Short mmCIF file of C-alpha atoms in Angstrom, two decimals:
data_model
loop_
_atom_site.label_atom_id
_atom_site.label_comp_id
_atom_site.label_asym_id
_atom_site.label_seq_id
_atom_site.Cartn_x
_atom_site.Cartn_y
_atom_site.Cartn_z
CA UNK A 1 -1.60 -17.77 -18.41
CA UNK A 2 -4.83 -17.01 -17.05
CA UNK A 3 -7.89 -15.28 -19.43
CA UNK A 4 -8.52 -12.73 -17.07
CA UNK A 5 -7.24 -8.96 -18.63
CA UNK A 6 -7.25 -5.40 -17.91
CA UNK A 7 -10.01 -4.84 -20.25
CA UNK A 8 -12.71 -7.17 -17.90
CA UNK A 9 -11.67 -4.83 -15.02
CA UNK A 10 -12.16 -1.87 -17.11
CA UNK A 11 -15.88 -3.11 -18.13
CA UNK A 12 -16.66 -4.19 -14.34
CA UNK A 13 -15.33 -0.64 -12.90
CA UNK A 14 -17.14 1.04 -15.33
CA UNK A 15 -20.21 -1.04 -14.94
CA UNK A 16 -20.03 -0.25 -10.70
CA UNK A 17 -19.15 3.65 -11.60
CA UNK A 18 -22.12 3.81 -13.64
CA UNK A 19 -24.36 2.26 -10.94
CA UNK A 20 -23.25 4.70 -8.57
CA UNK A 21 -23.56 7.48 -10.59
CA UNK A 22 -27.55 6.72 -11.05
CA UNK A 23 -28.05 6.02 -7.71
CA UNK A 24 -27.06 9.27 -7.09
CA UNK A 25 -29.74 10.52 -9.65
CA UNK A 26 -31.96 8.26 -8.51
CA UNK A 27 -32.45 8.17 -5.23
CA UNK A 28 -33.37 11.29 -2.64
CA UNK A 29 -32.52 10.42 1.19
CA UNK A 30 -28.83 12.29 1.21
CA UNK A 31 -27.41 9.42 3.15
CA UNK A 32 -27.79 6.86 0.44
CA UNK A 33 -26.41 9.61 -2.21
CA UNK A 34 -23.57 9.23 0.34
CA UNK A 35 -22.96 5.70 -0.01
CA UNK A 36 -23.89 6.04 -4.05
CA UNK A 37 -20.42 8.58 -4.19
CA UNK A 38 -18.46 5.84 -1.95
CA UNK A 39 -19.35 3.40 -4.39
CA UNK A 40 -18.13 5.16 -7.35
CA UNK A 41 -14.36 6.25 -5.49
CA UNK A 42 -14.70 2.42 -5.04
CA UNK A 43 -14.69 1.28 -8.55
CA UNK A 44 -12.15 3.78 -9.12
CA UNK A 45 -9.99 1.86 -6.66
CA UNK A 46 -10.39 -1.38 -8.19
CA UNK A 47 -8.88 0.13 -11.61
CA UNK A 48 -6.19 1.98 -10.41
CA UNK A 49 -4.95 -1.29 -8.37
CA UNK A 50 -5.73 -3.16 -11.81
CA UNK A 51 -3.84 -0.82 -13.50
CA UNK A 52 -0.86 -0.95 -11.12
CA UNK A 53 -0.87 -4.71 -11.44
CA UNK A 54 -0.93 -4.06 -15.11
CA UNK A 55 2.19 -1.96 -15.12
CA UNK A 56 3.69 -3.47 -12.29
CA UNK A 57 4.02 -0.15 -10.30
CA UNK A 58 3.10 -0.01 -7.49
CA UNK A 59 2.34 3.91 -7.60
CA UNK A 60 -1.31 2.96 -7.96
CA UNK A 61 -1.88 1.40 -4.88
CA UNK A 62 -0.42 4.23 -2.95
CA UNK A 63 -3.37 6.59 -4.82
CA UNK A 64 -5.75 3.97 -3.59
CA UNK A 65 -4.36 4.74 -0.21
CA UNK A 66 -4.23 8.47 -0.93
CA UNK A 67 -8.57 7.83 -2.21
CA UNK A 68 -8.85 5.87 0.88
CA UNK A 69 -7.71 9.24 2.95
CA UNK A 70 -9.57 11.43 1.08
CA UNK A 71 -13.39 8.91 1.42
CA UNK A 72 -12.87 8.98 5.04
CA UNK A 73 -12.16 12.65 5.63
CA UNK A 74 -15.48 13.40 3.21
CA UNK A 75 -18.00 11.05 5.13
CA UNK A 76 -16.43 12.41 8.84
CA UNK A 77 -17.17 15.79 7.25
CA UNK A 78 -20.25 14.94 4.86
CA UNK A 79 -22.57 12.94 8.03
CA UNK A 80 -21.63 16.26 10.62
CA UNK A 81 -23.25 18.28 8.03
CA UNK A 82 -26.17 16.08 7.17
CA UNK A 83 -26.84 15.89 11.43
CA UNK A 84 -26.72 19.89 11.54
CA UNK A 85 -29.27 19.44 8.66
CA UNK A 86 -31.74 16.73 9.64
CA UNK A 87 -31.32 19.29 13.77
CA UNK A 88 -32.62 22.42 11.91
CA UNK A 89 -34.65 20.50 9.33
CA UNK A 90 -36.00 17.25 10.58
CA UNK A 91 -35.36 15.52 6.87
CA UNK A 92 -32.70 14.37 5.02
CA UNK A 93 -34.42 14.57 1.63
CA UNK A 94 -32.53 16.53 -0.61
CA UNK A 95 -35.14 17.73 -2.40
CA UNK A 96 -36.48 20.02 0.30
CA UNK A 97 -33.23 21.63 0.58
CA UNK A 98 -33.98 23.60 -2.71
CA UNK A 99 -33.65 27.24 0.06
CA UNK A 100 -31.33 28.14 -2.18
CA UNK A 101 -32.98 28.73 -5.33
CA UNK A 102 -35.41 31.25 -3.20
CA UNK B 1 -9.62 -21.24 -11.33
CA UNK B 2 -9.19 -17.29 -10.77
CA UNK B 3 -11.14 -16.52 -13.82
CA UNK B 4 -14.33 -18.51 -12.36
CA UNK B 5 -13.43 -16.90 -8.78
CA UNK B 6 -13.29 -13.42 -10.93
CA UNK B 7 -16.89 -14.12 -13.09
CA UNK B 8 -18.43 -14.74 -9.53
CA UNK B 9 -17.02 -11.70 -7.57
CA UNK B 10 -17.80 -9.69 -10.25
CA UNK B 11 -21.49 -11.07 -10.60
CA UNK B 12 -21.95 -10.57 -6.80
CA UNK B 13 -20.34 -7.34 -6.89
CA UNK B 14 -22.39 -5.77 -9.37
CA UNK B 15 -26.10 -7.40 -7.94
CA UNK B 16 -24.67 -6.09 -4.61
CA UNK B 17 -24.21 -2.43 -5.96
CA UNK B 18 -27.47 -2.29 -7.47
CA UNK B 19 -28.84 -3.43 -4.41
CA UNK B 20 -27.59 -0.33 -2.89
CA UNK B 21 -29.46 1.78 -4.95
CA UNK B 22 -33.09 0.19 -5.28
CA UNK B 23 -33.71 -0.44 -2.05
CA UNK B 24 -35.96 0.93 0.26
CA UNK B 25 -34.75 1.27 3.75
CA UNK B 26 -31.35 3.34 3.91
CA UNK B 27 -30.27 0.09 6.82
CA UNK B 28 -30.61 -2.61 4.00
CA UNK B 29 -28.57 0.02 1.75
CA UNK B 30 -25.86 -0.09 3.83
CA UNK B 31 -25.73 -3.68 4.72
CA UNK B 32 -25.41 -4.50 1.02
CA UNK B 33 -22.52 -1.96 0.65
CA UNK B 34 -20.89 -3.55 3.23
CA UNK B 35 -21.36 -7.01 1.34
CA UNK B 36 -19.86 -4.74 -2.03
CA UNK B 37 -16.72 -3.92 -0.06
CA UNK B 38 -16.76 -7.77 0.73
CA UNK B 39 -16.72 -8.33 -2.80
CA UNK B 40 -13.89 -5.92 -3.48
CA UNK B 41 -11.63 -7.51 -1.24
CA UNK B 42 -12.10 -10.69 -3.10
CA UNK B 43 -10.63 -8.60 -6.19
CA UNK B 44 -8.00 -7.39 -4.60
CA UNK B 45 -6.79 -10.64 -3.22
CA UNK B 46 -7.20 -12.24 -6.86
CA UNK B 47 -4.70 -9.01 -7.94
CA UNK B 48 -2.08 -9.63 -5.02
CA UNK B 49 -3.02 -6.69 -3.50
CA UNK B 50 -2.97 -8.53 -0.19
CA UNK B 51 -2.00 -5.14 2.13
CA UNK B 52 -4.18 -3.12 0.33
CA UNK B 53 -7.11 -5.68 0.80
CA UNK B 54 -6.46 -5.23 5.09
CA UNK B 55 -6.43 -2.11 4.82
CA UNK B 56 -9.44 -1.70 2.62
CA UNK B 57 -11.73 -3.91 4.55
CA UNK B 58 -10.61 -2.00 7.80
CA UNK B 59 -11.32 1.42 6.52
CA UNK B 60 -14.33 0.80 4.60
CA UNK B 61 -16.14 -1.63 5.96
CA UNK B 62 -14.77 -1.34 9.44
CA UNK B 63 -14.60 2.67 10.34
CA UNK B 64 -17.02 4.11 7.50
CA UNK B 65 -20.06 2.13 7.00
CA UNK B 66 -20.02 1.99 10.82
CA UNK B 67 -19.97 5.94 10.83
CA UNK B 68 -23.50 5.54 8.31
CA UNK B 69 -25.30 2.94 10.27
CA UNK B 70 -24.68 4.63 13.28
CA UNK B 71 -26.13 7.86 11.89
CA UNK B 72 -29.07 6.19 10.11
CA UNK B 73 -29.69 4.82 13.41
CA UNK B 74 -28.94 7.86 15.55
CA UNK B 75 -31.62 9.85 13.22
CA UNK B 76 -33.81 7.01 13.32
CA UNK B 77 -34.24 7.34 9.26
CA UNK B 78 -34.84 3.97 8.91
CA UNK B 79 -38.46 4.32 7.47
CA UNK B 80 -39.81 3.67 4.15
CA UNK B 81 -42.07 6.49 3.38
CA UNK B 82 -38.90 8.11 1.58
CA UNK B 83 -41.07 10.34 -1.11
CA UNK B 84 -41.04 9.06 -4.81
CA UNK B 85 -39.10 10.53 -7.40
CA UNK B 86 -41.24 11.19 -10.09
CA UNK B 87 -41.37 8.10 -13.05
CA UNK B 88 -40.05 10.71 -15.50
CA UNK B 89 -36.81 11.39 -13.20
CA UNK B 90 -36.18 8.04 -12.15
CA UNK B 91 -36.37 6.85 -16.08
CA UNK B 92 -34.12 9.98 -16.61
CA UNK B 93 -31.51 8.54 -13.99
CA UNK B 94 -31.16 5.46 -15.35
CA UNK B 95 -31.13 6.83 -18.74
CA UNK B 96 -28.09 9.03 -18.18
CA UNK B 97 -26.45 6.22 -16.21
CA UNK B 98 -26.52 3.61 -18.38
CA UNK B 99 -25.56 6.52 -21.53
CA UNK B 100 -22.80 7.37 -19.52
CA UNK B 101 -21.89 3.41 -19.18
CA UNK B 102 -21.98 3.34 -22.83
CA UNK B 103 -19.74 6.45 -23.65
CA UNK B 104 -16.91 5.00 -20.75
CA UNK B 105 -16.64 1.53 -22.01
CA UNK B 106 -16.44 2.57 -25.76
CA UNK B 107 -13.82 5.21 -24.92
CA UNK B 108 -12.00 2.34 -23.38
CA UNK B 109 -12.59 0.24 -26.73
CA UNK B 110 -8.41 0.60 -28.01
CA UNK B 111 -6.79 -0.37 -24.91
CA UNK B 112 -4.39 -3.87 -25.72
CA UNK B 113 -6.00 -7.16 -24.05
CA UNK B 114 -3.11 -7.60 -21.70
CA UNK B 115 -2.95 -10.81 -19.29
CA UNK B 116 -2.81 -9.33 -15.62
CA UNK B 117 -0.15 -10.74 -13.59
CA UNK B 118 -1.43 -12.64 -10.92
CA UNK B 119 2.03 -13.55 -9.11
CA UNK B 120 3.34 -10.17 -8.64
CA UNK B 121 4.32 -8.96 -5.60
CA UNK B 122 4.01 -4.90 -5.49
CA UNK B 123 1.09 -5.69 -2.93
CA UNK B 124 3.49 -6.40 -0.31
CA UNK B 125 3.76 -4.05 2.41
CA UNK B 126 7.61 -3.86 2.23
CA UNK B 127 6.80 -2.42 -1.28
CA UNK B 128 4.42 -0.24 -0.96
CA UNK B 129 5.90 0.85 1.95
CA UNK B 130 9.01 1.97 0.30
CA UNK B 131 6.83 3.71 -2.08
CA UNK B 132 5.26 5.80 0.59
CA UNK B 133 7.24 6.63 2.52
CA UNK B 134 10.44 7.81 0.09
CA UNK B 135 8.71 9.27 -3.26
CA UNK B 136 5.33 10.11 -1.59
CA UNK B 137 6.58 11.73 1.72
CA UNK B 138 5.48 15.26 0.93
CA UNK B 139 0.95 13.63 -0.07
CA UNK B 140 1.43 11.43 3.41
CA UNK B 141 1.72 14.27 5.07
CA UNK B 142 -0.51 16.26 3.79
CA UNK B 143 -3.09 13.92 4.14
CA UNK B 144 -2.24 14.19 8.27
CA UNK B 145 -3.59 18.20 7.58
CA UNK B 146 -6.43 17.25 5.98
CA UNK B 147 -7.20 14.37 8.55
CA UNK B 148 -6.80 16.93 11.35
CA UNK B 149 -8.94 19.78 8.53
CA UNK B 150 -11.76 16.85 8.94
CA UNK B 151 -11.79 16.21 12.50
CA UNK B 152 -11.48 20.39 13.20
CA UNK B 153 -14.78 20.73 10.87
CA UNK B 154 -16.83 17.75 11.98
CA UNK B 155 -16.49 18.89 15.15
CA UNK B 156 -17.54 22.39 14.57
CA UNK B 157 -20.71 21.31 12.85
CA UNK B 158 -21.26 18.76 14.98
CA UNK B 159 -21.72 21.21 18.13
CA UNK B 160 -24.72 22.12 19.10
CA UNK B 161 -25.23 25.96 18.73
CA UNK B 162 -24.83 28.16 21.80
CA UNK B 163 -27.44 30.44 22.92
#
């Protein structure tokens, strides 16, 4: 019917996931790193939906709901940790937090 | 028609994802990420997952990104003085991302080229509800426990220490 196949979605999700990975390595601001993690989670969500469409099975979309729930919980706790760190160190630069090395 | 929509949406999502990573100011990063979520909304509509699209928009653009924006504005972090990583580290980051992409794409090389069904009705609330409340009942309850833990953790971490 249409020319869009599962391979298109695999390619797109792989590209988005790798942009997220590169972003985590590239940036130093901890909040932007969190956003890059969201980007990776979303590329996986997109691929799960595409596979659920391909196999005609709703389980894939249910998994996406669970991933969304985990992402929401992760962001809530992660940002609370960041606020606490900022309160102590006055910075969210991750290169600053190498105290465990000493 | 669907093909053109897919290509335009894909170009927009990749561009906004790149801008999220490479913009200097954190607030602009958040705005580009919200745009990225809107393009993903379009992808979900194309895949005929209407309920998922609505939930995605409400949860991500409505809740999570507002939380990010709120934290950035509360901590007043929108400065460009983010110290740069060394050029070597940036180069290594981009190279390793590209290498990972090559590995993932070549690992998926043998997948059959099956055309997707753009008229399926598995994305409807009825179907998803039936599956969620029958087959995935226990995980669903576990998610509520996870949220409770997250709430308690966030409150405990965010509280000022009482001297």
